[in-house]
Short mmCIF file of C-alpha atoms in Angstrom, two decimals:
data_model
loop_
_atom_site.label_atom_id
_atom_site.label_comp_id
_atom_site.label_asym_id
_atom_site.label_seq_id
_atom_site.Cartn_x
_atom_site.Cartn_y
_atom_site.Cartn_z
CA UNK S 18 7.04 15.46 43.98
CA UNK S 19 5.70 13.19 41.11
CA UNK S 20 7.63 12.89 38.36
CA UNK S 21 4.74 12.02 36.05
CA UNK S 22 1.11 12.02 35.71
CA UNK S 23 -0.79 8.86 35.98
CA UNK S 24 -0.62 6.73 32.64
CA UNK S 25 -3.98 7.21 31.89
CA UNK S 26 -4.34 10.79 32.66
CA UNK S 27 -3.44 12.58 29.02
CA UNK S 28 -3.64 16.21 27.90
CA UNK S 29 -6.97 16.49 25.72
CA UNK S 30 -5.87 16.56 21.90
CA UNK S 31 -4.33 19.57 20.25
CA UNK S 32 -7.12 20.67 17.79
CA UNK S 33 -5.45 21.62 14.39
CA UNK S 34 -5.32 25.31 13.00
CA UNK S 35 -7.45 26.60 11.00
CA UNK S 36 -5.93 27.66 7.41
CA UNK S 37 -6.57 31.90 8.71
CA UNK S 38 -5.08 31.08 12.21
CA UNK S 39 -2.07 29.39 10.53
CA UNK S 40 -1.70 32.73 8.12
CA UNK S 41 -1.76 34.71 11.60
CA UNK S 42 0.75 32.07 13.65
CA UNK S 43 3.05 32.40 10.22
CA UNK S 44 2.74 36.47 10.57
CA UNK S 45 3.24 36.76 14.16
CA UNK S 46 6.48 34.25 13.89
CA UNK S 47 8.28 36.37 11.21
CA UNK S 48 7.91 39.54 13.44
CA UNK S 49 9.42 37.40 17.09
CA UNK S 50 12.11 35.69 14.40
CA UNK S 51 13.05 39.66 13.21
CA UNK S 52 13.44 40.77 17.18
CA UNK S 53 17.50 41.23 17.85
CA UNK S 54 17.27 43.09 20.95
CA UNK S 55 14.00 44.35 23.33
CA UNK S 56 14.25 47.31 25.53
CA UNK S 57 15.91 46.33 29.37
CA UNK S 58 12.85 47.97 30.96
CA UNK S 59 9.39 49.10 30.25
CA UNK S 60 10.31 52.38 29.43
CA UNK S 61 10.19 53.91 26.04
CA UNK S 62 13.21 55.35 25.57
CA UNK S 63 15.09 52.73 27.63
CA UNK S 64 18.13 50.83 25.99
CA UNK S 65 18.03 47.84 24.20
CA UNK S 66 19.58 44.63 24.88
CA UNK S 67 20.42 41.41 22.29
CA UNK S 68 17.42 38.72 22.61
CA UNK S 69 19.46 36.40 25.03
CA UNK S 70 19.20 32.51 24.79
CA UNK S 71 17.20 31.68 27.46
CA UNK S 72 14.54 34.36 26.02
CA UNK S 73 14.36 32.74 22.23
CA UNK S 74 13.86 29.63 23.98
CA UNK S 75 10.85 30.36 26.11
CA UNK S 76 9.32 31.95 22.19
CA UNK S 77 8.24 28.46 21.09
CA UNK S 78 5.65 27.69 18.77
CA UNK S 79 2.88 27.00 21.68
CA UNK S 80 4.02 30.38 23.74
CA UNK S 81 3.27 31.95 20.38
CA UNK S 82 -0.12 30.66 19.82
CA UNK S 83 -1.22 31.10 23.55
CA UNK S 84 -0.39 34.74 23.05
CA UNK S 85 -2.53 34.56 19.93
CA UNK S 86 -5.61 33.09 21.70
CA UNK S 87 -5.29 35.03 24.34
CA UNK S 88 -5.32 38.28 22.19
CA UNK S 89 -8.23 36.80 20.05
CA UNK S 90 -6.16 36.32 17.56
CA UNK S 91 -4.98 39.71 16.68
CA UNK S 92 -1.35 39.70 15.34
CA UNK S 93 -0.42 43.27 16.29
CA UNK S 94 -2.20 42.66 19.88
CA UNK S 95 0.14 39.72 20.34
CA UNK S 96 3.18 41.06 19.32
CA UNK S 97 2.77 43.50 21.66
CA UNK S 98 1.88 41.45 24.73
CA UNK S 99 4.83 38.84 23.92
CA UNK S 100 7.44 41.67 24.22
CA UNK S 101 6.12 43.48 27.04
CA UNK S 102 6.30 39.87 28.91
CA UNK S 103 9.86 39.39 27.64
CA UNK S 104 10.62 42.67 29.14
CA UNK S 105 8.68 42.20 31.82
CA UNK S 106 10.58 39.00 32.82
CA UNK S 107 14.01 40.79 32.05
CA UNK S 108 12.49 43.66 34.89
CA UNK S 109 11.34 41.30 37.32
CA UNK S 110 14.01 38.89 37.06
CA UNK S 111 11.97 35.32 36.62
CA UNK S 112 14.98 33.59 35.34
CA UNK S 113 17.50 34.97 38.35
CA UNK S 114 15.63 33.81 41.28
CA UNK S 115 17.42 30.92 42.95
CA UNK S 116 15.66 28.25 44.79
CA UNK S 117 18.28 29.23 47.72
CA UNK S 118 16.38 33.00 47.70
CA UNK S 119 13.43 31.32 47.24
CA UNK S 120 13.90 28.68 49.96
CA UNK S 121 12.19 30.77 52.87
CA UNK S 122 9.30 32.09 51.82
CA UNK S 123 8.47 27.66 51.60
CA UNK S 124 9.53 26.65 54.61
CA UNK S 125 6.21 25.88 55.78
CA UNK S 126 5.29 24.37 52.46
CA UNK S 127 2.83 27.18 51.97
CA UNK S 128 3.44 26.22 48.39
CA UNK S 129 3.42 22.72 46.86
CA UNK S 130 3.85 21.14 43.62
CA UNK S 131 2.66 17.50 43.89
CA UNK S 132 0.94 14.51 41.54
CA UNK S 133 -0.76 15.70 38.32
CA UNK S 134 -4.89 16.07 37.81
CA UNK S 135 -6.88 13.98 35.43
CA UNK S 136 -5.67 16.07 32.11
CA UNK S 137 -2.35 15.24 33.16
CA UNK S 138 -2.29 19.16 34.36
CA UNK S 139 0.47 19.43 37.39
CA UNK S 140 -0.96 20.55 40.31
CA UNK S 141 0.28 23.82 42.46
CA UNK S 142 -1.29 23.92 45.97
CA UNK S 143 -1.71 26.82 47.58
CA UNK S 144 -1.66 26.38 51.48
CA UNK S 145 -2.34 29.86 53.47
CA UNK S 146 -2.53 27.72 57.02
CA UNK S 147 1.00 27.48 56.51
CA UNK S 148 1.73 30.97 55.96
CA UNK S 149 5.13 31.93 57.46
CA UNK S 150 6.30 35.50 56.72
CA UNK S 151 5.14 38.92 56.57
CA UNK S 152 3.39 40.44 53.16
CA UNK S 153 6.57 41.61 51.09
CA UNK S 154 7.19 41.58 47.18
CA UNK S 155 8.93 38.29 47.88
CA UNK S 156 5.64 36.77 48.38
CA UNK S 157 5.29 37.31 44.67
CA UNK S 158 8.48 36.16 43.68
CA UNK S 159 8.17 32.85 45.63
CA UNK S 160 4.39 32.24 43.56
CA UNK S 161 6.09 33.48 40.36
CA UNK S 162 9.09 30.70 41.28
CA UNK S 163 6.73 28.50 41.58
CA UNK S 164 4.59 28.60 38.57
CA UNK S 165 7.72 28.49 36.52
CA UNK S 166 8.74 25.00 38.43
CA UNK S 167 5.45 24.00 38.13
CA UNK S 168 4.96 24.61 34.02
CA UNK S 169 8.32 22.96 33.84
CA UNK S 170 7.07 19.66 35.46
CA UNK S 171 3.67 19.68 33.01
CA UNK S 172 4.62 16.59 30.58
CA UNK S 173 4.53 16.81 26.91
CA UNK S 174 1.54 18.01 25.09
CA UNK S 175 -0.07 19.63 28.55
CA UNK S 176 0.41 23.44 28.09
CA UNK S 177 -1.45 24.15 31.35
CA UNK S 178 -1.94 23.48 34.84
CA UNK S 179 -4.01 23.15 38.28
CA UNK S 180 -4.27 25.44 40.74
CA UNK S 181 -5.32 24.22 43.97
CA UNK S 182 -6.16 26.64 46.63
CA UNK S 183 -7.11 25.41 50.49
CA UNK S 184 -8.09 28.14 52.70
CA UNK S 185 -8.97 24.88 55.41
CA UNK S 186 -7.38 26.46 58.88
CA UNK S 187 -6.11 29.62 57.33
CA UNK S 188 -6.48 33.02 59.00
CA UNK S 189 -7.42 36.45 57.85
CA UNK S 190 -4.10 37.38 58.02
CA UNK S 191 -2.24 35.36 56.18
CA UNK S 192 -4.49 36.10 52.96
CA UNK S 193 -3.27 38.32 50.72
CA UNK S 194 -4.27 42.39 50.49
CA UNK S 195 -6.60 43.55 47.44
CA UNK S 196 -3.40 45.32 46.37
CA UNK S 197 -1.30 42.24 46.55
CA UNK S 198 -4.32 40.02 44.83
CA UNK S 199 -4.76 42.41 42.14
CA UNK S 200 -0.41 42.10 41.54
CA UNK S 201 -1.06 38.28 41.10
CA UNK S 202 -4.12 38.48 38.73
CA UNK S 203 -1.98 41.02 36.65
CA UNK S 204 1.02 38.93 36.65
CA UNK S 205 -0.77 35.77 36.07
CA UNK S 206 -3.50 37.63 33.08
CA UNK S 207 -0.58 39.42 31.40
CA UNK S 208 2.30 37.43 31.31
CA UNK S 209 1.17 33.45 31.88
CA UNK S 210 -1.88 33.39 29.35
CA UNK S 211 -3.68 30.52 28.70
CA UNK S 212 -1.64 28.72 31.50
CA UNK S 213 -4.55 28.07 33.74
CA UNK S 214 -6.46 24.70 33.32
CA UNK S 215 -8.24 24.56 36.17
CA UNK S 216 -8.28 27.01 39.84
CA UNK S 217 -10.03 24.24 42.45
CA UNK S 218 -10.57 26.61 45.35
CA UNK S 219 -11.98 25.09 48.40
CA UNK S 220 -12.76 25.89 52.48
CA UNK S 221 -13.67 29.24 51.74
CA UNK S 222 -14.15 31.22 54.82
CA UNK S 223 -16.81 34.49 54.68
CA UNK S 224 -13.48 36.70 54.62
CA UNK S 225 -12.41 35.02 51.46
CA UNK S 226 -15.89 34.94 49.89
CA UNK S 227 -15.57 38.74 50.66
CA UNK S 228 -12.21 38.98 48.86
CA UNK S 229 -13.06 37.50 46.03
CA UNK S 230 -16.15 39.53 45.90
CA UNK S 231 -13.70 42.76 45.37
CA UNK S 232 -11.50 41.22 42.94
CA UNK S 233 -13.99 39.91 40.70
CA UNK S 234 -13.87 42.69 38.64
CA UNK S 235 -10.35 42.46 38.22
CA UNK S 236 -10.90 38.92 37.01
CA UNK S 237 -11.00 38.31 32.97
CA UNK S 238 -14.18 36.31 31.86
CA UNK S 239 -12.20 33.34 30.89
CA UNK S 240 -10.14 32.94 34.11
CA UNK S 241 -13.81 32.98 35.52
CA UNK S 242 -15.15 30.05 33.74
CA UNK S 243 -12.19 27.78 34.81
CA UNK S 244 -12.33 28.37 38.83
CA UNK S 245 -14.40 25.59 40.64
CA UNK S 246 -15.38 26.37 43.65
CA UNK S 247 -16.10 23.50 47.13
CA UNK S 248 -15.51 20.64 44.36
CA UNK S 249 -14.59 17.06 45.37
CA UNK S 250 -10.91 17.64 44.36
CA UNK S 251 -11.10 13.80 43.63
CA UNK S 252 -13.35 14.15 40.74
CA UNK S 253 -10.41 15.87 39.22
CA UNK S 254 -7.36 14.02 40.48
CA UNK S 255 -6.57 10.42 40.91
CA UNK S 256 -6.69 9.62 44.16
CA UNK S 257 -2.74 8.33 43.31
CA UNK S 258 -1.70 11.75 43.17
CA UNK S 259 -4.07 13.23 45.94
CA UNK S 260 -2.92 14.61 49.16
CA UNK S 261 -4.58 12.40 51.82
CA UNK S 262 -6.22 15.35 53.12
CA UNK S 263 -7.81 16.95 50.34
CA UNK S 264 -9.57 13.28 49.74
CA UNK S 265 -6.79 11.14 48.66
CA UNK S 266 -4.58 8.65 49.09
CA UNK S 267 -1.15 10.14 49.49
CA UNK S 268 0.31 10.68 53.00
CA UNK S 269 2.11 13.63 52.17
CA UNK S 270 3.87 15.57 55.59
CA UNK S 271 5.77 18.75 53.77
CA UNK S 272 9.67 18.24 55.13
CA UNK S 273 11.59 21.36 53.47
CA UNK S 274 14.48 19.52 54.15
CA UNK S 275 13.68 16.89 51.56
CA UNK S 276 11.01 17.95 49.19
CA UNK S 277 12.92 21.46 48.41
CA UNK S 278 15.92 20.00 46.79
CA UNK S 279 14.02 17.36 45.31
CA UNK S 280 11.46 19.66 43.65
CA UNK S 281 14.46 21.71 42.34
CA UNK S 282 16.71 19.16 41.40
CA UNK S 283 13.78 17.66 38.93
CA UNK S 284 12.65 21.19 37.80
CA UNK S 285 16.69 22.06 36.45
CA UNK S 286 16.83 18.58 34.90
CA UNK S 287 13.77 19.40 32.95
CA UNK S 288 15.39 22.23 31.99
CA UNK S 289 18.87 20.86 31.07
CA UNK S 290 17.02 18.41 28.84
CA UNK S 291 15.13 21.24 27.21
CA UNK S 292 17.46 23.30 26.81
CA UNK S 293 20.09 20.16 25.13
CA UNK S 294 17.02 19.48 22.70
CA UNK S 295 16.97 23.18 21.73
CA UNK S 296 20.95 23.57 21.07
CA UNK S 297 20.88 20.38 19.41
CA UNK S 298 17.76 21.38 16.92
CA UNK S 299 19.63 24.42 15.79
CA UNK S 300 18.51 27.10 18.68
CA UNK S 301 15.27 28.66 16.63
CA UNK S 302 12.75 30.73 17.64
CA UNK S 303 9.06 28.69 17.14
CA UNK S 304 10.31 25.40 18.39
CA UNK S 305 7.72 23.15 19.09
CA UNK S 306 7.06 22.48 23.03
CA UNK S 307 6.52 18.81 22.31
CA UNK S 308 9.53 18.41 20.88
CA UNK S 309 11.56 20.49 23.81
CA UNK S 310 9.25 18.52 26.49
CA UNK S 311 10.79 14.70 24.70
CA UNK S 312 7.41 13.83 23.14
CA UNK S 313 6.95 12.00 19.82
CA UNK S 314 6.67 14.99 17.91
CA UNK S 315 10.45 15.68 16.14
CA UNK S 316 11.86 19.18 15.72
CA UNK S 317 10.04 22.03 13.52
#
């Protein structure tokens, strides 16, 4: 995988808050800051456990304020989404699965992370051709895995990222179910807001067209407005950081062998650095992402 994006491909400018959307980020960071423990499961009378470290980390200042856009603003709305997303990762388990667990659902390299688009956004592609096991939650698990790897790899500044989907050879059976599509949107609506940049969906075969037709209505408005559909995925990516098939120049053959550990090896570093930043900064809830990610900006 690329380490970086190309030099000139930068995340557009953060535009400044607005004096009433500070007041709200300022509200909504006193109530995350007073959390000491969140239940273990969705349930209301479940048992609470201590906010653990890896939890107060992912509560930066950015996860705060994409929680606030995505609830339109409304404090009380996004204080309620942000726990039931910490409690849903504590349920689902996003920070146990290993990239051994993980490691056969990509054999195929049904899944890739690789290069960056032009807003510096890393790009996941999604390759059903290469679809190698059986619908099971795992399928989830390895697309959740991966969207975690692939935020991890987005360089400073660049909260979001590409989502490249390539139905070219695929079947109807090794698409997803309705059921299984509707899981993803859910996952992906609920607990990743304001993560998509861009979905460039291409090769659609009449089954797919059909699929999407059902799910639509499933779909939020705004997801809507950032899926492309048949696009020249080179009028969004340099053709640096393009896969030679999709219409650019890297002559990329998926090898599990190598690009596995590779992929994971730079995804934990990321993390390691992060994660040294954060202890080193005094462990607080609201630290800034551009900070955690090395940018320019220092410590809040």
């Amino acid at each position: 995988p690329f380490a970086f994006p190309e030099p000139s491909c930068k995340p557009e400018p953060t535009v400044p808050l607005t004096p009433d959307q500070q007041t709200k980020y300022t509200e909504l960071l006193s109530i995350v800051q007073s959390w000491t423990e969140i239940p273990n499961t969705s349930h209301k009378n479940a048992e609470k456990a201590a906010l653990k470290d890896d939890e107060k980390l992912w509560l930066t200042r950015e996860c705060l304020l994409r929680y606030l856009r995505a609830s339109k603003w409304s404090v009380a709305h996004a204080s309620t989404r942000l726990l039931s997303t910490l409690t849903w990762r504590r349920e689902y388990g996003t920070s146990t699965f290993t990239a051994e667990y993980i490691s056969p659902e990509n054999a195929t390299g049904k899944q890739v992370i690789l290069g960056y688009d032009n807003s510096g956004r890393p790009c996941l592609y999604l390759l059903p051709q290469n679809q190698n096991t059986k619908a099971s939650p795992k399928q989830v698990e390895h697309l959740v895995f991966m969207l975690e790897r692939t935020i991890e790899l987005a360089p400073p500044g660049q909260e979001t990222l590409a989502l490249l989907i390539d139905f070219r050879n695929s079947s109807a059976g090794s698409n997803p179910s309705i059921g299984t599509g509707k899981q993803v949107l859910n996952i992906l609506q609920n607990h990743y807001p304001e993560r998509l940049g861009r979905a460039l969906i291409t090769h659609l075969p009449w089954y797919i067209t059909t699929f999407l037709k059902l799910l639509s209505p499933f779909i939020d408005p705004v997801t809507k407005t950032k899926m492309r559909y048949n696009e020249p995925l080179e009028t969004h990516i340099p053709s640096s950081q393009l896969l030679k098939a999709s219409g650019g120049d890297v002559d990329f053959t998926y090898d599990h062998d190598v690009y596995w550990p590779a992929l994971n090896e730079l995804a934990d570093q990321r993390r390691r650095e992060k994660l040294e930043r954060w202890e080193k900064a005094g462990r607080h809830i609201g630290e800034s992402e551009l900070f955690l990610k090395g940018g320019e900006e220092g410590s809040l």
